[in-house]
Tab-separated table of C-alpha atoms in Angstrom:
chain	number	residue	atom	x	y	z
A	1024	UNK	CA	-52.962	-71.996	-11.635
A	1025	UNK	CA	-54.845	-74.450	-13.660
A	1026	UNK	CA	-56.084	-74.867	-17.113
A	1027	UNK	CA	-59.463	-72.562	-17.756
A	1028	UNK	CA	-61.728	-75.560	-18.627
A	1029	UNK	CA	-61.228	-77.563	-16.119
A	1030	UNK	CA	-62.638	-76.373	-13.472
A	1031	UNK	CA	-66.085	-76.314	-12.658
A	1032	UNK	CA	-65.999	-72.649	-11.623
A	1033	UNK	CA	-63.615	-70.828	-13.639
A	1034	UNK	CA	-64.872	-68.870	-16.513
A	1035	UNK	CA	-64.747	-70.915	-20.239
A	1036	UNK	CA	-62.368	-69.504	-22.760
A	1037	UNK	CA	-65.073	-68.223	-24.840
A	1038	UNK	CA	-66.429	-65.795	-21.643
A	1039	UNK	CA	-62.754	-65.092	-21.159
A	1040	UNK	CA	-62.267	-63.970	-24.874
A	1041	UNK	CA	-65.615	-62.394	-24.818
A	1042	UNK	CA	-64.803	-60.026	-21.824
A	1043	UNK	CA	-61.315	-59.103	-23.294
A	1044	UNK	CA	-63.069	-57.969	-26.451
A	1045	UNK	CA	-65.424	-55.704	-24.002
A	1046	UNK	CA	-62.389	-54.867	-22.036
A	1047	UNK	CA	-60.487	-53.474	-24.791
A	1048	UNK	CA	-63.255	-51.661	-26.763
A	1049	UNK	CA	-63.654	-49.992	-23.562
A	1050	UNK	CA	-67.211	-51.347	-22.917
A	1051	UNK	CA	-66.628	-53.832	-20.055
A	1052	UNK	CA	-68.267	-52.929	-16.573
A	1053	UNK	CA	-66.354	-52.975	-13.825
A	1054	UNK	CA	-67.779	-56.078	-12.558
A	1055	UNK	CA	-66.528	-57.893	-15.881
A	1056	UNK	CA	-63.344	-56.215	-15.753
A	1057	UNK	CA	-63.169	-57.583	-12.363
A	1058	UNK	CA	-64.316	-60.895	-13.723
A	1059	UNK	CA	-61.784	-60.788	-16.416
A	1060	UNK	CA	-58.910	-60.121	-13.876
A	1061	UNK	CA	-60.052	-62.898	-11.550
A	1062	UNK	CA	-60.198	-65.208	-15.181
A	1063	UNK	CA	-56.667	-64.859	-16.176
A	1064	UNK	CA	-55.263	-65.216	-13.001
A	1065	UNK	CA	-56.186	-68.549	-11.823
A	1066	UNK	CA	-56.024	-69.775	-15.876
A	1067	UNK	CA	-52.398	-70.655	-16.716
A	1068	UNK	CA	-53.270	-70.798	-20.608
A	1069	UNK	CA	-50.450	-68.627	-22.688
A	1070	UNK	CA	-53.381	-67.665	-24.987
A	1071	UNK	CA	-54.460	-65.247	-22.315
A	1072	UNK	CA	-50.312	-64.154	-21.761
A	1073	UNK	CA	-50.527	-60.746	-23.190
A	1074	UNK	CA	-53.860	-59.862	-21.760
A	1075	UNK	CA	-52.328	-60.229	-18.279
A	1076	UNK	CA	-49.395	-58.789	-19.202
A	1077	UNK	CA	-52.040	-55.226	-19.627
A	1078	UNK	CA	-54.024	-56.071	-16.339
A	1079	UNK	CA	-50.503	-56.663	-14.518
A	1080	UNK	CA	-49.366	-53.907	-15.681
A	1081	UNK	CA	-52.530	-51.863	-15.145
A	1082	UNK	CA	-52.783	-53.219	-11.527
A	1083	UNK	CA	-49.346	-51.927	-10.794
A	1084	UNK	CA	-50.383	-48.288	-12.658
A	1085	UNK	CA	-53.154	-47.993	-10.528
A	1086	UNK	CA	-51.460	-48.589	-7.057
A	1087	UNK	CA	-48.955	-46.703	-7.696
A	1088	UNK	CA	-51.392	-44.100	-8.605
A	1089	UNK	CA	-53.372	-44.344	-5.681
A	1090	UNK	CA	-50.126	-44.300	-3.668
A	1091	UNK	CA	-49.494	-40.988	-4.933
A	1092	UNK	CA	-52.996	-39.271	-4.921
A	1093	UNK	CA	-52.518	-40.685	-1.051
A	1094	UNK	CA	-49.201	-39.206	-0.554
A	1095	UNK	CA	-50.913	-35.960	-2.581
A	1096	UNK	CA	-53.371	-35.536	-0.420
A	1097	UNK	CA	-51.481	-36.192	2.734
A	1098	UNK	CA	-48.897	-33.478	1.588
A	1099	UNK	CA	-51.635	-31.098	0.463
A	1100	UNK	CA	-53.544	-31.641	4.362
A	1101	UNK	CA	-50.488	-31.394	6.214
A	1102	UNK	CA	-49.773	-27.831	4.401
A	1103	UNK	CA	-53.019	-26.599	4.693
A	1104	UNK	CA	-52.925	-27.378	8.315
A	1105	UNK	CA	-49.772	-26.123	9.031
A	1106	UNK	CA	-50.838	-22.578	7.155
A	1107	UNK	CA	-53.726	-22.805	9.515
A	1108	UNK	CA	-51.235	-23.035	12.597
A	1109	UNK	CA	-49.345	-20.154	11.200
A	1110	UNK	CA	-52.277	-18.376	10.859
A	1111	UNK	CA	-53.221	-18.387	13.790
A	1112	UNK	CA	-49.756	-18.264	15.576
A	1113	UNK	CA	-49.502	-14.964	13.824
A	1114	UNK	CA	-52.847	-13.580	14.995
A	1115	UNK	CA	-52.689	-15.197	18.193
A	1116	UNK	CA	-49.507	-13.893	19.506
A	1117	UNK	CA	-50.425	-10.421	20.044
A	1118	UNK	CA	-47.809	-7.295	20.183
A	1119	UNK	CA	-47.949	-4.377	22.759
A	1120	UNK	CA	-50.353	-2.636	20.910
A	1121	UNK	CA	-52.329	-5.063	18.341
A	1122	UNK	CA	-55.149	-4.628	20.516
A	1123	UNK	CA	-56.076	-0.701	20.268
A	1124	UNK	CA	-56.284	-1.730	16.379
A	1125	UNK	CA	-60.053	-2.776	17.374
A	1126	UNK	CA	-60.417	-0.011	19.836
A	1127	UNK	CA	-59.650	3.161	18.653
A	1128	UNK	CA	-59.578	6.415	20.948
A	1129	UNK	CA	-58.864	4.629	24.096
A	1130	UNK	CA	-57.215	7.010	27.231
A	1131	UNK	CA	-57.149	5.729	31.079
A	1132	UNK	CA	-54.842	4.962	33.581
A	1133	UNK	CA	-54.579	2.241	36.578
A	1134	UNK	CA	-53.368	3.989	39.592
A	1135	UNK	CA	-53.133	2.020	42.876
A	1136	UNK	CA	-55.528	-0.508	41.199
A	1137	UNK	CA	-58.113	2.245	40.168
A	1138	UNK	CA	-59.398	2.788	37.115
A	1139	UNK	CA	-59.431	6.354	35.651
A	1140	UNK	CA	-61.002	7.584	32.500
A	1141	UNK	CA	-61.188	11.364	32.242
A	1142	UNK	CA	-58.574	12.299	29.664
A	1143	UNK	CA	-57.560	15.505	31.297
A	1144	UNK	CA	-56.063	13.396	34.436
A	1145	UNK	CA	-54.868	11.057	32.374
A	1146	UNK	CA	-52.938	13.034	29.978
A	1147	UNK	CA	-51.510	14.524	33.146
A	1148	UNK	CA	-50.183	11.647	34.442
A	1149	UNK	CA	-48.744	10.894	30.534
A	1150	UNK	CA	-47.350	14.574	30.816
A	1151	UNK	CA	-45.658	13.401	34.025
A	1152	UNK	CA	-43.882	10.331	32.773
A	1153	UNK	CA	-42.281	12.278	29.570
A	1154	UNK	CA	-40.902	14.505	32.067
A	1155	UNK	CA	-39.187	12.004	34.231
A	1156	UNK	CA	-38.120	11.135	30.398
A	1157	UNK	CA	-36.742	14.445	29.759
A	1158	UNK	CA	-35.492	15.327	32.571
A	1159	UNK	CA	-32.911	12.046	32.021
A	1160	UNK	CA	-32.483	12.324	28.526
A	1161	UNK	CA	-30.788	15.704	29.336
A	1162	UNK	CA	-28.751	14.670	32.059
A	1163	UNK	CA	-27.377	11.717	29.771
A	1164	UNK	CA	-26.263	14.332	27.226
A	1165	UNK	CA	-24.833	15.746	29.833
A	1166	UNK	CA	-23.132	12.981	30.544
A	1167	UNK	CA	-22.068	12.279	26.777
A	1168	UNK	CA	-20.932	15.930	26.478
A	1169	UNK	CA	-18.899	15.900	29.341
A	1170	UNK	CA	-17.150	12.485	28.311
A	1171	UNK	CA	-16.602	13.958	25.153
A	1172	UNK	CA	-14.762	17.221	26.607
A	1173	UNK	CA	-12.839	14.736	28.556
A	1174	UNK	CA	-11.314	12.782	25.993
A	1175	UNK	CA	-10.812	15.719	23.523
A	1176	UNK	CA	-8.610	17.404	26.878
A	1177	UNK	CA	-7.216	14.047	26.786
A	1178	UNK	CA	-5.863	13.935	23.576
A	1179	UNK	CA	-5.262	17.933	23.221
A	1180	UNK	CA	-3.058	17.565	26.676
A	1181	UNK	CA	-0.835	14.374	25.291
A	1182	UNK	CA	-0.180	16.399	21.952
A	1183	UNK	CA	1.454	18.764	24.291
B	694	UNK	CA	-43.034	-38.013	4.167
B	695	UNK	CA	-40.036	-36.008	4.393
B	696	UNK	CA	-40.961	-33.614	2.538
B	697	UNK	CA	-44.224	-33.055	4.522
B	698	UNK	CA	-42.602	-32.689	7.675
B	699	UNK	CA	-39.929	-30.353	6.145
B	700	UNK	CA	-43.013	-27.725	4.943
B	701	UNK	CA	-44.362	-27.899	7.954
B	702	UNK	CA	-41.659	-27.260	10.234
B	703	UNK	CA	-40.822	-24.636	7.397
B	704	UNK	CA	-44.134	-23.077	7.757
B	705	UNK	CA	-44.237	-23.047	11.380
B	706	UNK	CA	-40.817	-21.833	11.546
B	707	UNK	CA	-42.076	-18.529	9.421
B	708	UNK	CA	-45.204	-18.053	11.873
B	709	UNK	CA	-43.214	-17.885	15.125
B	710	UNK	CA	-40.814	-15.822	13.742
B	711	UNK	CA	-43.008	-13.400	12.745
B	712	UNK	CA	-45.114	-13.896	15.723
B	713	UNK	CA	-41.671	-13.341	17.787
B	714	UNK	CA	-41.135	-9.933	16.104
B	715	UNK	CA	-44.466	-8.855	17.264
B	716	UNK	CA	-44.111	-9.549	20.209
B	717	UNK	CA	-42.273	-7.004	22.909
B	718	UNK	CA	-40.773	-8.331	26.497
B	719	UNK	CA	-41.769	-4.562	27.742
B	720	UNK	CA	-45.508	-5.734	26.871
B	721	UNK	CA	-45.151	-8.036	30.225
B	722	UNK	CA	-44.532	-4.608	32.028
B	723	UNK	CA	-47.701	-2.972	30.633
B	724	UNK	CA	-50.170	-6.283	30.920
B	725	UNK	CA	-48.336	-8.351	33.853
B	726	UNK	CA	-48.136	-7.875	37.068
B	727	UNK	CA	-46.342	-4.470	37.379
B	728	UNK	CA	-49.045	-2.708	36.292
B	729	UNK	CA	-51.258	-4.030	39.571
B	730	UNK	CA	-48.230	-3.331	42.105
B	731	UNK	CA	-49.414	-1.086	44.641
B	732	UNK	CA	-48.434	3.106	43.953
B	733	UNK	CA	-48.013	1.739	40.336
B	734	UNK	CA	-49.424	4.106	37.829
B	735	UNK	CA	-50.104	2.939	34.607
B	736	UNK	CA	-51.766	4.925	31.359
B	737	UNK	CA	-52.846	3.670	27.977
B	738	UNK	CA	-53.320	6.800	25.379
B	739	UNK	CA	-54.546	5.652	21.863
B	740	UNK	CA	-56.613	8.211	19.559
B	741	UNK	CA	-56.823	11.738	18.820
B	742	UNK	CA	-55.196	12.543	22.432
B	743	UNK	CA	-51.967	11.323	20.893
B	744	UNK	CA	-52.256	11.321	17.041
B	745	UNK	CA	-51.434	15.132	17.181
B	746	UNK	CA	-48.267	14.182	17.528
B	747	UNK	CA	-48.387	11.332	14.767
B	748	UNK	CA	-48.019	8.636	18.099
B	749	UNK	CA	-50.881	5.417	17.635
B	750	UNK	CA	-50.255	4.373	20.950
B	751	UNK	CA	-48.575	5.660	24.136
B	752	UNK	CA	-48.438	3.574	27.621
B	753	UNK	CA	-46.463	4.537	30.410
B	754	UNK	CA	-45.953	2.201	33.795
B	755	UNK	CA	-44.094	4.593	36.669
B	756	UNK	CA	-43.812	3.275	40.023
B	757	UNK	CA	-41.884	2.778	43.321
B	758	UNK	CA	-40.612	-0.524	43.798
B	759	UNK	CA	-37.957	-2.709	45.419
B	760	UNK	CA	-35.107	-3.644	44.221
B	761	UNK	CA	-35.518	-7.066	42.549
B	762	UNK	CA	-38.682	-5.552	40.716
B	763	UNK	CA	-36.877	-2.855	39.368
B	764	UNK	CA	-33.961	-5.164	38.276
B	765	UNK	CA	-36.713	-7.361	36.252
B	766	UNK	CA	-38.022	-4.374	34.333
B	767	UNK	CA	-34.695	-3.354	33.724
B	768	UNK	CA	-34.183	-6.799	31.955
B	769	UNK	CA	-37.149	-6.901	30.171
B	770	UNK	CA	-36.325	-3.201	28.849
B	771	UNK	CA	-32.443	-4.602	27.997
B	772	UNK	CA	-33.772	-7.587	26.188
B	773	UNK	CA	-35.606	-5.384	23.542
B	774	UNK	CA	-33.199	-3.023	23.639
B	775	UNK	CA	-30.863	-5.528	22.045
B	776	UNK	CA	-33.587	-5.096	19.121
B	777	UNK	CA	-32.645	-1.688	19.084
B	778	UNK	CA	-31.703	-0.012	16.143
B	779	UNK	CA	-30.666	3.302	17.742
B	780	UNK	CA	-30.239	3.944	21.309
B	781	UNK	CA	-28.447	5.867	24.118
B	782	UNK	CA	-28.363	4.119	27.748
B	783	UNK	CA	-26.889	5.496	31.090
B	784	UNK	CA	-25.584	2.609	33.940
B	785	UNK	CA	-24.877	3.484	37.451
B	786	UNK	CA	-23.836	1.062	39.941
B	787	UNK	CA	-24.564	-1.600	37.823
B	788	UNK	CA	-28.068	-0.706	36.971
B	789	UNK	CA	-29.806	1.267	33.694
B	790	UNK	CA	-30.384	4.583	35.037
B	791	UNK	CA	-31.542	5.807	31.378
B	792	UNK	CA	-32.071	4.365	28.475
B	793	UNK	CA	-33.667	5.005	24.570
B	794	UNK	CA	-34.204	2.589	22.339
B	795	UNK	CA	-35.850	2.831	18.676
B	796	UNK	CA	-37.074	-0.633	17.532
B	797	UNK	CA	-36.812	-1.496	14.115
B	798	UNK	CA	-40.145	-0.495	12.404
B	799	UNK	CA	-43.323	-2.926	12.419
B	800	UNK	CA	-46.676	-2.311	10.280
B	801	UNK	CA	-45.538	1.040	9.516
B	802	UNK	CA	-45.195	2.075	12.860
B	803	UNK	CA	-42.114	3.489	14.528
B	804	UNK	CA	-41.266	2.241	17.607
B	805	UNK	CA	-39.985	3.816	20.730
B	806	UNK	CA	-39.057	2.282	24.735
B	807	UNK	CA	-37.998	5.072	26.685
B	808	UNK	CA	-36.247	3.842	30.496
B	809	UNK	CA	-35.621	5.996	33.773
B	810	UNK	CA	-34.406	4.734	37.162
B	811	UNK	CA	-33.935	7.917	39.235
B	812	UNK	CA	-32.175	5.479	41.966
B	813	UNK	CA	-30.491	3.182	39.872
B	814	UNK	CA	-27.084	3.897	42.069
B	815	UNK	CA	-28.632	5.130	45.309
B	816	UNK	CA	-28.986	2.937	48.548
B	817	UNK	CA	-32.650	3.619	48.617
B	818	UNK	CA	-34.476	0.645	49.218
B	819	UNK	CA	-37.214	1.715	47.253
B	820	UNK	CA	-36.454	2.633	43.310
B	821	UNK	CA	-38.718	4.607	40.923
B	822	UNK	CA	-38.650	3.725	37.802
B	823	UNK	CA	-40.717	5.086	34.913
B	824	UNK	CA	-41.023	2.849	31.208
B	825	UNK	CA	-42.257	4.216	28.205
B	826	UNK	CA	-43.790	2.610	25.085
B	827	UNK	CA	-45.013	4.766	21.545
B	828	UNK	CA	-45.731	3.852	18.390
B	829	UNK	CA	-46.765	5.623	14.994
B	830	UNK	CA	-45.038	7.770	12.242
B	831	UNK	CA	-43.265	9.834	14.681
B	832	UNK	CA	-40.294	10.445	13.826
B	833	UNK	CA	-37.186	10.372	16.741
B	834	UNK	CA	-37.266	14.116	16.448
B	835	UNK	CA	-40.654	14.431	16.898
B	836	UNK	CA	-40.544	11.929	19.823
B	837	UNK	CA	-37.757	14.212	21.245
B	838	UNK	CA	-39.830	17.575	20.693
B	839	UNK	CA	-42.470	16.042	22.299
B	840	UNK	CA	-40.984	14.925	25.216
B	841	UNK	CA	-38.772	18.538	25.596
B	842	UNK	CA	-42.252	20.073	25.101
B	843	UNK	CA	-44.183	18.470	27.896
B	844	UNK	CA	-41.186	19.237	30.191
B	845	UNK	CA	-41.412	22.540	29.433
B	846	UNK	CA	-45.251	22.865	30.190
């Protein structure tokens, strides 16, 4: 650092003082603050101590700042596009039956590879698989009943 | 940047698990390959043909197949029947000859997977198998009306 007059190129004291009046009345541009902040820097005079004591400081306020409207926005991008993936994820993945939502009313059947639409055949073949249903569904009671009877004989016959 | 990568996983953890509940193995029976086997029959009821009987959707998939098919579809009928809130099943030689599952409810609807293998303990080299799917307000009683009423037509 070196004295502010004695260098050809550095600002005088009385530009320095000048732009630290406009800096703190809020009227320096941002050239001048930028001027200012170059000034005080490379000019080792303790006269100009407290003023770069504020730019310091304000230097340091500002990237931190800027750190954190980074780390904001990163945060705030990375949600946003990970809603988006759920989003979709959720629409995407389809159930058995999402897809009738958007086609109401539908009725065929695919036998042996052929398509066929009329509603009495296929309601026929719909009546056809219930009964294969039913005709199960009573032989399991049946089954259920008859294990039942069994293990009520069971215990009736060892109470004997 | 922990924290970013802990809503996100967060986040994505909440989409495939409700993505996963969706989702029913028995829909590979319906849309997969099954459906194209040869003597496969296949049917896909939404509308007024089934909302009579408070059903949104019905599909069936019946079909004669051998042994290592039928033992798939019997797997991918077990695996959501382990969803099952209710459900009454019937083994022979190893194999589901019946089962009855009620899913837990989704979007309102109720949810039903009905399961017969007429040769699940036979030596027959060909099985035939018959899945059901329905889903809508139906209550199980309903469901069972309606199945002890097309019997009986």
């Amino acid at each position: 650092m070196t004295d502010c007059n004695s260098h050809n190129n550095m600002p005088d004291k009385k530009r320095i003082k000048l732009l630290i009046d406009r800096y703190f009345d809020a009227t320096a541009s941002l050239e001048e603050e930028a001027e200012l902040r170059h000034a005080v820097a490379s000019c080792n005079d303790a006269e100009f101590d407290e003023i770069r004591a504020v730019l310091g400081f304000m230097a340091v306020k500002r990237g931190k700042q800027r750190k954190i409207n980074r780390r904001h926005s990163m945060l705030t991008a990375s949600a946003a596009a990970a809603a988006v993936v759920a989003v979709v994820a959720f629409i995407g993945l389809s159930d058995i039956g999402s897809g009738d939502v958007h086609s109401p009313g539908t009725c065929y059947a695919m036998v042996n590879g052929s398509r066929i639409d009329d509603e009495a055949q296929v309601l026929s073949l719909m009546q056809a698989g219930l009964s294969d249903i039913c005709s199960e569904a009573s032989d399991a009671n049946g089954y259920i009943e008859s294990q039942f009877n069994e293990l009520c004989n069971s215990i009736n016959d060892s109470k004997q | 940047m922990r924290k970013l990568i802990i809503i996100s996983a967060f986040l994505l953890a909440i989409a495939f698990q409700t993505a996963a509940q969706r989702g029913l193995n028995v829909a590979k029976i319906f849309d997969g390959r099954y459906a194209k086997l040869p003597q496969a029959v296949a049917t896909y009821v939404t509308g007024e043909a089934v909302e009579k009987y408070d059903i949104r959707i019905y599909r069936s998939l019946s079909m004669s197949c051998d042994p290592k098919t039928s033992a798939e579809v019997e797997q991918l009928v077990l695996k959501d029947g382990l969803k099952a809130t209710d459900k009454e099943t019937v083994f022979k030689g190893g194999h589901l000859r019946y089962g009855s599952f009620i899913l837990p409810r989704q979007n309102n609807d109720n949810r039903y997977i009905f399961f017969v293998n007429k040769d699940a303990n036979s030596g027959n080299s060909r099985k035939r198998i018959t899945v059901v799917y329905m889903a809508g307000e139906a209550s199980p009683d309903k469901i069972k009306s309606l199945i002890n009423c097309e019997k009986s037509k």
